[in-house]
Coordinates of N, CA, C and O in Angstrom, one line a residue:
X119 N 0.8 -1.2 0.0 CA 0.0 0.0 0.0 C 0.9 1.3 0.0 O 0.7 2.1 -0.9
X120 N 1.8 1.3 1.0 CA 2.8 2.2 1.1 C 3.6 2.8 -0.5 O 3.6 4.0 -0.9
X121 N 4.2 1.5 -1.1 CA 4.6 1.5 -2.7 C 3.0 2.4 -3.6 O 2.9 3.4 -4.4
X122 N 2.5 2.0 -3.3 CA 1.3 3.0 -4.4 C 1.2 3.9 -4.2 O 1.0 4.6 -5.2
X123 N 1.2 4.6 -2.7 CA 0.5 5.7 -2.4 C 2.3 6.7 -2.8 O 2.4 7.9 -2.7
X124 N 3.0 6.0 -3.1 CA 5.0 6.8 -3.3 C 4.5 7.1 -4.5 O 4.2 8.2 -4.9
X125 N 4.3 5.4 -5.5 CA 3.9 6.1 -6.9 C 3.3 6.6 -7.3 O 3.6 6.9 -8.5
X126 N 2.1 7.3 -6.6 CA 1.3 8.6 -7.1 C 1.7 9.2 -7.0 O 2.1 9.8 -8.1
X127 N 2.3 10.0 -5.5 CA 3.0 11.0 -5.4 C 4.4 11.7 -6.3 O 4.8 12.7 -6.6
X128 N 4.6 10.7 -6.3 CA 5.6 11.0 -7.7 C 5.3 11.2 -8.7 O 6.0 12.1 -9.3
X129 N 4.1 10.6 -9.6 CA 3.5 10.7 -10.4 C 2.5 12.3 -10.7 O 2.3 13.1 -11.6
X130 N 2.2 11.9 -9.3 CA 1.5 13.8 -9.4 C 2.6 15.1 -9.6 O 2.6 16.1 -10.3
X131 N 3.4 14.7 -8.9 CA 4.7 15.6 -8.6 C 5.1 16.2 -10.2 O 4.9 17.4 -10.7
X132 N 5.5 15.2 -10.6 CA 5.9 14.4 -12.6 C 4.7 15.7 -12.9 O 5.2 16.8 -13.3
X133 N 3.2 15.7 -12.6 CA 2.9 16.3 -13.9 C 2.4 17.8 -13.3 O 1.5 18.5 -13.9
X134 N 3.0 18.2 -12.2 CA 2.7 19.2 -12.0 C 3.7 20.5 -12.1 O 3.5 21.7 -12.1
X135 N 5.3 19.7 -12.3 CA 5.9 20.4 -12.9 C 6.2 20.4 -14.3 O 7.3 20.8 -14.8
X136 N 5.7 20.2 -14.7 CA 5.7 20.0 -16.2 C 5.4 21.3 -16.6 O 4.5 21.8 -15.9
X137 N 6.1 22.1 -17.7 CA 5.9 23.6 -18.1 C 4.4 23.3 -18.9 O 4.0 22.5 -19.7
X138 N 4.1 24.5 -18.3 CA 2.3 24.7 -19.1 C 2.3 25.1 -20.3 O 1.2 24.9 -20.9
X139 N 3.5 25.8 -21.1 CA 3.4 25.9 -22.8 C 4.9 26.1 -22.7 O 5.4 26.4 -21.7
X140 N 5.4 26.0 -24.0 CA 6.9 25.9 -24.7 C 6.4 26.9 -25.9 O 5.3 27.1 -26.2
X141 N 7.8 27.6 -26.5 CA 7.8 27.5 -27.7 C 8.9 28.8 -27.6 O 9.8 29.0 -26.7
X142 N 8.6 29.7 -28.7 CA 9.6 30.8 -29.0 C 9.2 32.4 -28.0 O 8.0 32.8 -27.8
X143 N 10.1 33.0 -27.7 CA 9.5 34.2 -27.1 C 10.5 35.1 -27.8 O 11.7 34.9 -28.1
X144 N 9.7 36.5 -27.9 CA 10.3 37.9 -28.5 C 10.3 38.8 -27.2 O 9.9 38.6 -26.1
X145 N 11.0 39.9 -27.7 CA 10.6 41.1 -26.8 C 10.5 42.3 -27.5 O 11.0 42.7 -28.5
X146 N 9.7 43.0 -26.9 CA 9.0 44.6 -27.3 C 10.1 45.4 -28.1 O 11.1 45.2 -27.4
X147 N 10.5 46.1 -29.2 CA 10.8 46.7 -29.9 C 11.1 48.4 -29.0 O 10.2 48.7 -28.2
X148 N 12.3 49.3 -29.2 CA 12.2 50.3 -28.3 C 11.0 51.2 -28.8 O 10.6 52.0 -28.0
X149 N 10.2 51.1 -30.0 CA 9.4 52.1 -30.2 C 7.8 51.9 -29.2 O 6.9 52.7 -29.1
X150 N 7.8 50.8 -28.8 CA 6.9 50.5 -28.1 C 6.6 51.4 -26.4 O 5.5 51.6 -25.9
X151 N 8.1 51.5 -26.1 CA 8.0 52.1 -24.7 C 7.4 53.6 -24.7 O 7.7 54.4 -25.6
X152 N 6.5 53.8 -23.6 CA 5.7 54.4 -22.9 C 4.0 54.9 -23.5 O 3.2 55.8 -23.4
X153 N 4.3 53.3 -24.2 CA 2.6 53.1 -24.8 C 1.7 52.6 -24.0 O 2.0 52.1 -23.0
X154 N 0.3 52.7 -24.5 CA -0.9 52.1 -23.8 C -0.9 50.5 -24.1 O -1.3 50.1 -25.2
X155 N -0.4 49.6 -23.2 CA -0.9 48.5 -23.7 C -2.8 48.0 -23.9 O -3.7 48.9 -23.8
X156 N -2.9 46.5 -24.1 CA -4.5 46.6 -23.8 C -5.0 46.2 -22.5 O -6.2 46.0 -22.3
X157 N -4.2 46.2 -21.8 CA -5.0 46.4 -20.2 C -5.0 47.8 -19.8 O -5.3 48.3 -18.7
X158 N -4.5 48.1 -20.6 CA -4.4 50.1 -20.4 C -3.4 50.4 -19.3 O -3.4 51.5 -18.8
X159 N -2.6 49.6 -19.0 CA -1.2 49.9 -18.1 C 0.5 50.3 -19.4 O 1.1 49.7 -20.3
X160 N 0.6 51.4 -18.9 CA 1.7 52.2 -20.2 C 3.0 51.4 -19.7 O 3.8 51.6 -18.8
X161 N 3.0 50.6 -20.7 CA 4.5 49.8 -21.1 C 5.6 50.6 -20.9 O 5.9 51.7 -21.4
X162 N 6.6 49.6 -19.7 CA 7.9 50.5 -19.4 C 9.0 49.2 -19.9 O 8.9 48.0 -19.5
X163 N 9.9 49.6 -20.7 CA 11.0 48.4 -21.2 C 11.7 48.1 -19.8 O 12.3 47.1 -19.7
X164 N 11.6 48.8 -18.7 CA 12.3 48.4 -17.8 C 11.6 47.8 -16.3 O 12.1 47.6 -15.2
X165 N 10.5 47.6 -16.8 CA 9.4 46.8 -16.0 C 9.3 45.1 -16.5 O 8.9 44.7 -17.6
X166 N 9.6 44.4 -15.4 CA 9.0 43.0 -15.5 C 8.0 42.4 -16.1 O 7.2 41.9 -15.3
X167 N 7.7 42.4 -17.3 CA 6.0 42.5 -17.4 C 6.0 41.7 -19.2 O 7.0 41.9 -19.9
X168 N 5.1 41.1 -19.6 CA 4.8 40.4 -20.9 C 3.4 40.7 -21.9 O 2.3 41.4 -21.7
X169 N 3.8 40.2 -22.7 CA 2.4 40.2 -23.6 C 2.0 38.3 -23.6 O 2.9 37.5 -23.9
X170 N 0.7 38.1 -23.2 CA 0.4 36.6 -24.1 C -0.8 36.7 -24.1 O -1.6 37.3 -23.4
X171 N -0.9 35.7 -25.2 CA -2.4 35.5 -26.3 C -3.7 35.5 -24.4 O -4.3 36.5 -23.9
X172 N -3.6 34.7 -24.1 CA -4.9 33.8 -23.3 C -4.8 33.9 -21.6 O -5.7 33.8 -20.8
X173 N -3.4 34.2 -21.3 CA -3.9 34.9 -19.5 C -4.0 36.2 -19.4 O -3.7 37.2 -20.1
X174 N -4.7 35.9 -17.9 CA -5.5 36.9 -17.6 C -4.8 38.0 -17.1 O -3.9 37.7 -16.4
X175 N -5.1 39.4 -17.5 CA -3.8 40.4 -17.3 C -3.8 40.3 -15.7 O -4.7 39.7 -15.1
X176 N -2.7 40.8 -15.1 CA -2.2 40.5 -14.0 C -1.7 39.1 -13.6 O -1.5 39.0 -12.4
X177 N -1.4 38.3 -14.2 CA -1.2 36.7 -14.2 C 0.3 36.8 -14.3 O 1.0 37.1 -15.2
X178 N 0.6 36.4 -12.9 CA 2.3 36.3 -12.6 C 2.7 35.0 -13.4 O 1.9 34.1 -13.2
X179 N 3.6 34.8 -14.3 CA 4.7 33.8 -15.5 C 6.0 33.7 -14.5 O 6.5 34.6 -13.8
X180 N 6.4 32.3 -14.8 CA 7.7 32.1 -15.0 C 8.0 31.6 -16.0 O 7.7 30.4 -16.3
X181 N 8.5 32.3 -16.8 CA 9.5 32.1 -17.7 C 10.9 31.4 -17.7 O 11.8 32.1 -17.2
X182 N 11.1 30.4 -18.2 CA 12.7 30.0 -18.3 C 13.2 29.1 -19.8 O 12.7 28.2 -20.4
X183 N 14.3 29.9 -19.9 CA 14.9 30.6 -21.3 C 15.5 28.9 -21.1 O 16.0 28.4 -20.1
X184 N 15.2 28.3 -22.5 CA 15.8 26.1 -22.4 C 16.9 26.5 -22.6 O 17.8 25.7 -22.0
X185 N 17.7 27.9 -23.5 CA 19.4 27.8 -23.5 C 20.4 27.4 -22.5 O 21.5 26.8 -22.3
X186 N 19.3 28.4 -21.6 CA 20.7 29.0 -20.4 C 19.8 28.1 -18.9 O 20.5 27.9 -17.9
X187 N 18.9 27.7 -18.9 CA 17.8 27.9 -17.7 C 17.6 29.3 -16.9 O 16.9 29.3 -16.0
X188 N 18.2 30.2 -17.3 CA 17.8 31.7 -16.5 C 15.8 31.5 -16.4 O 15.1 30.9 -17.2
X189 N 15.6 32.4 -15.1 CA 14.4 32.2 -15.0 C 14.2 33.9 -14.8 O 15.0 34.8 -14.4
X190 N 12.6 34.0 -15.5 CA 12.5 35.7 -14.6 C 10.6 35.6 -14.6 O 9.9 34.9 -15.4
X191 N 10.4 36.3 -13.7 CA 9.2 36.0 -13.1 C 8.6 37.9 -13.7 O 9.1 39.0 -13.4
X192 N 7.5 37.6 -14.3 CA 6.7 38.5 -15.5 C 5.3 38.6 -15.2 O 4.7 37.6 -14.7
X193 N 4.8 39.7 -15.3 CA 3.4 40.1 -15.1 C 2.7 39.9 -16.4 O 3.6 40.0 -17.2
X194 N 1.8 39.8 -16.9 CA 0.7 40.0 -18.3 C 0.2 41.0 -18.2 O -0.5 41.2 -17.2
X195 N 0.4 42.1 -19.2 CA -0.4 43.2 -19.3 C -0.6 43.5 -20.4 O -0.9 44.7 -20.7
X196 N -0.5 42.7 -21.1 CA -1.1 42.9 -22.5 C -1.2 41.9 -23.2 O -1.0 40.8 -22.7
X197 N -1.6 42.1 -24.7 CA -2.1 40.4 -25.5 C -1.3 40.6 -26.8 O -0.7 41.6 -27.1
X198 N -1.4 39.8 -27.3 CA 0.2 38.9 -28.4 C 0.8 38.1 -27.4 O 0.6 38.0 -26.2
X199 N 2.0 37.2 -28.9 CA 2.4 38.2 -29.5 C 1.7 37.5 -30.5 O 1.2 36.5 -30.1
X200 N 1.3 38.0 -32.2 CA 0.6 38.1 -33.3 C 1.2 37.1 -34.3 O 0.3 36.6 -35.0
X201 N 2.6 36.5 -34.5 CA 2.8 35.7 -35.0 C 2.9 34.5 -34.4 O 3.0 34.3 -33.2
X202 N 2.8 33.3 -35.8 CA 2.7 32.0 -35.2 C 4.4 31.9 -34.5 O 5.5 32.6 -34.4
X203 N 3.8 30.6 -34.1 CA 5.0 29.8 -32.8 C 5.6 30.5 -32.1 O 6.7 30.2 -31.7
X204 N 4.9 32.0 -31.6 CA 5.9 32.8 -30.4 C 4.7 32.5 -29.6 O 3.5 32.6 -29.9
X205 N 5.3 32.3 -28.4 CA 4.2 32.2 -27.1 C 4.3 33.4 -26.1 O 3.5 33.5 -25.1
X206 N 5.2 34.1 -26.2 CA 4.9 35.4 -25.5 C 6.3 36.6 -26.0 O 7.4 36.4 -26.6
X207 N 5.7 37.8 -25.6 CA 6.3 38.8 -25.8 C 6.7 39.5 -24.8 O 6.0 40.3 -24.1
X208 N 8.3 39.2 -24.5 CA 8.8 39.6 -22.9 C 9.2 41.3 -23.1 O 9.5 41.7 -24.2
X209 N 9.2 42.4 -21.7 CA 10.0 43.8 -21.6 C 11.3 43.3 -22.1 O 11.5 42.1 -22.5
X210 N 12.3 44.4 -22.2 CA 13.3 44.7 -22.3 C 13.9 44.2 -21.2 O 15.0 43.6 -21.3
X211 N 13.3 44.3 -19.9 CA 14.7 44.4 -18.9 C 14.2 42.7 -18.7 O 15.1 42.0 -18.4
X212 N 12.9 41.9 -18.8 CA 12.8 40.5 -18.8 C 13.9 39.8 -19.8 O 14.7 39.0 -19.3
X213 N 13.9 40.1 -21.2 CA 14.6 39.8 -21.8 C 16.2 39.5 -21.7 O 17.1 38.7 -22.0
X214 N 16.0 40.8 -20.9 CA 18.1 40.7 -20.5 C 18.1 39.9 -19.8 O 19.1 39.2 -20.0
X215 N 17.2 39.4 -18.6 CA 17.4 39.0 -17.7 C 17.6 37.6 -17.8 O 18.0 36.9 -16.9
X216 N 17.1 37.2 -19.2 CA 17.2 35.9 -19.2 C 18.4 35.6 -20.8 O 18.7 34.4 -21.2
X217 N 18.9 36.8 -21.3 CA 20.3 36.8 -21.8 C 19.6 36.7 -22.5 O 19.9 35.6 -23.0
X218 N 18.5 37.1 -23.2 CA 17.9 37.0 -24.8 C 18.2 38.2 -26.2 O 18.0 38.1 -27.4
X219 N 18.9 39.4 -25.4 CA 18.7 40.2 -26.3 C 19.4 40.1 -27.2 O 18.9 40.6 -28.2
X220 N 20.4 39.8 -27.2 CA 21.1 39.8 -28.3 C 20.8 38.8 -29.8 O 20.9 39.2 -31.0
X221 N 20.5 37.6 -29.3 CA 19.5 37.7 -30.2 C 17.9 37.6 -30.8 O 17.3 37.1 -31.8
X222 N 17.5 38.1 -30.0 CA 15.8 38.7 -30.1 C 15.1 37.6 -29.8 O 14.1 37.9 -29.1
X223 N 15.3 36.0 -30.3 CA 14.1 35.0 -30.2 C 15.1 34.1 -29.4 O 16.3 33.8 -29.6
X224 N 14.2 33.6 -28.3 CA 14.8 32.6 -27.2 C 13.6 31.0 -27.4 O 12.5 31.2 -28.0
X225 N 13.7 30.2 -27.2 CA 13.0 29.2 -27.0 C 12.9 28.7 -25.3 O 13.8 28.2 -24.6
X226 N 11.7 29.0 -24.8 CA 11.1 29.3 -23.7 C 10.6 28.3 -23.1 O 10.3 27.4 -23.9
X227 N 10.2 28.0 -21.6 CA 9.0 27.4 -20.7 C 8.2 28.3 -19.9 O 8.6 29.2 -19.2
X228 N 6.8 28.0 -20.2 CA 6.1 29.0 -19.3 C 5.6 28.3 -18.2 O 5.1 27.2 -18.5
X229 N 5.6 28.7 -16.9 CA 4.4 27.9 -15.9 C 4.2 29.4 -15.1 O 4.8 30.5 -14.8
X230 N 2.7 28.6 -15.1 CA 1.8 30.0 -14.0 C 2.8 29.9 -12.7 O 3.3 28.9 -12.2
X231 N 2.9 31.4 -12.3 CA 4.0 31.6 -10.7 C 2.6 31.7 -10.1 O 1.6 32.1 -10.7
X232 N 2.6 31.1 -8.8 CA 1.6 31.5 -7.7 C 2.2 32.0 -6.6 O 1.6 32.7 -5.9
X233 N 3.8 31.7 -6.1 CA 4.5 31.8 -5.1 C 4.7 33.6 -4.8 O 5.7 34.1 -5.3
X234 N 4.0 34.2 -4.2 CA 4.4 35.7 -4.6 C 5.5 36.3 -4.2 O 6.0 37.3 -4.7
X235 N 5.9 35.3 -2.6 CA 7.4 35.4 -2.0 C 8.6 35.6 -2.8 O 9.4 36.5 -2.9
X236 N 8.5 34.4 -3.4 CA 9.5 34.8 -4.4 C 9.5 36.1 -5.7 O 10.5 36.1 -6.4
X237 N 8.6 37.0 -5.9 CA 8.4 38.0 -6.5 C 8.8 39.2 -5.7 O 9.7 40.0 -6.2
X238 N 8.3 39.4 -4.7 CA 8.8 40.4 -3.4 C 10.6 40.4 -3.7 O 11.3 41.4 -4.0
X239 N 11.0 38.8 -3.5 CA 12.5 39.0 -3.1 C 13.1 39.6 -4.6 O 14.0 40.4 -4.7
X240 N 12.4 38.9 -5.7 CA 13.4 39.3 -7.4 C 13.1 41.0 -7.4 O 13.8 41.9 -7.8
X241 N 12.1 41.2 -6.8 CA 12.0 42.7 -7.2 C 12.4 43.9 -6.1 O 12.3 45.1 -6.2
X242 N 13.0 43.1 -5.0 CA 13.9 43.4 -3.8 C 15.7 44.0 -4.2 O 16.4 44.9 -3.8
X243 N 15.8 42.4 -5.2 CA 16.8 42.2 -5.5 C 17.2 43.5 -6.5 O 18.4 43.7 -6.7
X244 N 16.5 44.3 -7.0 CA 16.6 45.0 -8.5 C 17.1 46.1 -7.7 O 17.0 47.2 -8.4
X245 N 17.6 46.3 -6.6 CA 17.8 47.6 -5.8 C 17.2 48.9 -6.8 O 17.6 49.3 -7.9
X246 N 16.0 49.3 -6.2 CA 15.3 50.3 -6.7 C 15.5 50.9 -5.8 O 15.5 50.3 -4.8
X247 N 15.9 52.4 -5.7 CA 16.3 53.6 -4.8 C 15.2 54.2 -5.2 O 14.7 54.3 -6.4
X248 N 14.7 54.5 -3.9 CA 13.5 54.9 -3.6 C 13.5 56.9 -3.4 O 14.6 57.4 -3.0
X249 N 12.5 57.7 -3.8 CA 12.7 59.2 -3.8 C 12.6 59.5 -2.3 O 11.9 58.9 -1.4
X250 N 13.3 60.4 -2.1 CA 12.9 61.2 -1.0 C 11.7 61.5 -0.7 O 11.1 61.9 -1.7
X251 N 10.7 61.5 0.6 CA 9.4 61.6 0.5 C 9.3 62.9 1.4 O 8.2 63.4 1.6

């Protein structure tokens, strides 16, 4: 009984890490920055943040780049990208982050982030100097 109840657990394990879509990812072009996306939040190349077809804007992504495994954790605020076989459309500073820019198209893993802890700390990590108040 013990042996069955291991093999599911493993087996559940198996299919819940499994990335929720693959394929090619781009990133935003500089003429794009400080536009209206369609969630009506104005695109910054230096904000964490994506375009894809079918989640719901505000929908935290992990993204991880199959070259390198770099990971970078992306908000949805807008929809694309418009051509076939790209599954999303990362900022500028996501892009770097996962060593894409240079040359523009990466082949990606997506899985939904739920963990928000770990978003707190990546956007901790970005030392953002805060204005005098």
């Amino acid at each position: 009984m013990k042996k069955i109840i291991f093999a599911f657990c493993i087996l559940l394990i198996t299919f819940t890490i499994k990335a929720q879509q693959t394929g090619l990812a781009t990133f935003y072009g500089k003429k794009f920055n400080n536009r209206k996306t369609a969630s009506g939040e104005i695109y910054r190349k230096d904000s964490l943040v994506c375009a894809h077809r079918t989640y719901a804007f505000g929908t935290l992504l992990r993204v991880k780049c199959v070259a390198n495994s770099k990971e970078v954790i992306v908000r949805v605020i807008d929809r694309g990208p418009f051509k076939k076989k790209r599954i999303i459309d990362l900022s500028y500073a996501a892009a770097k982050e996962l060593d894409m820019t240079r040359h523009g198209v990466a082949q990606v893993e997506l899985y939904e982030h739920k963990d928000s802890l770990l978003v707190v700390n990546q956007i901790d990590s970005l030392k953002i100097e805060r204005l005098p108040e």
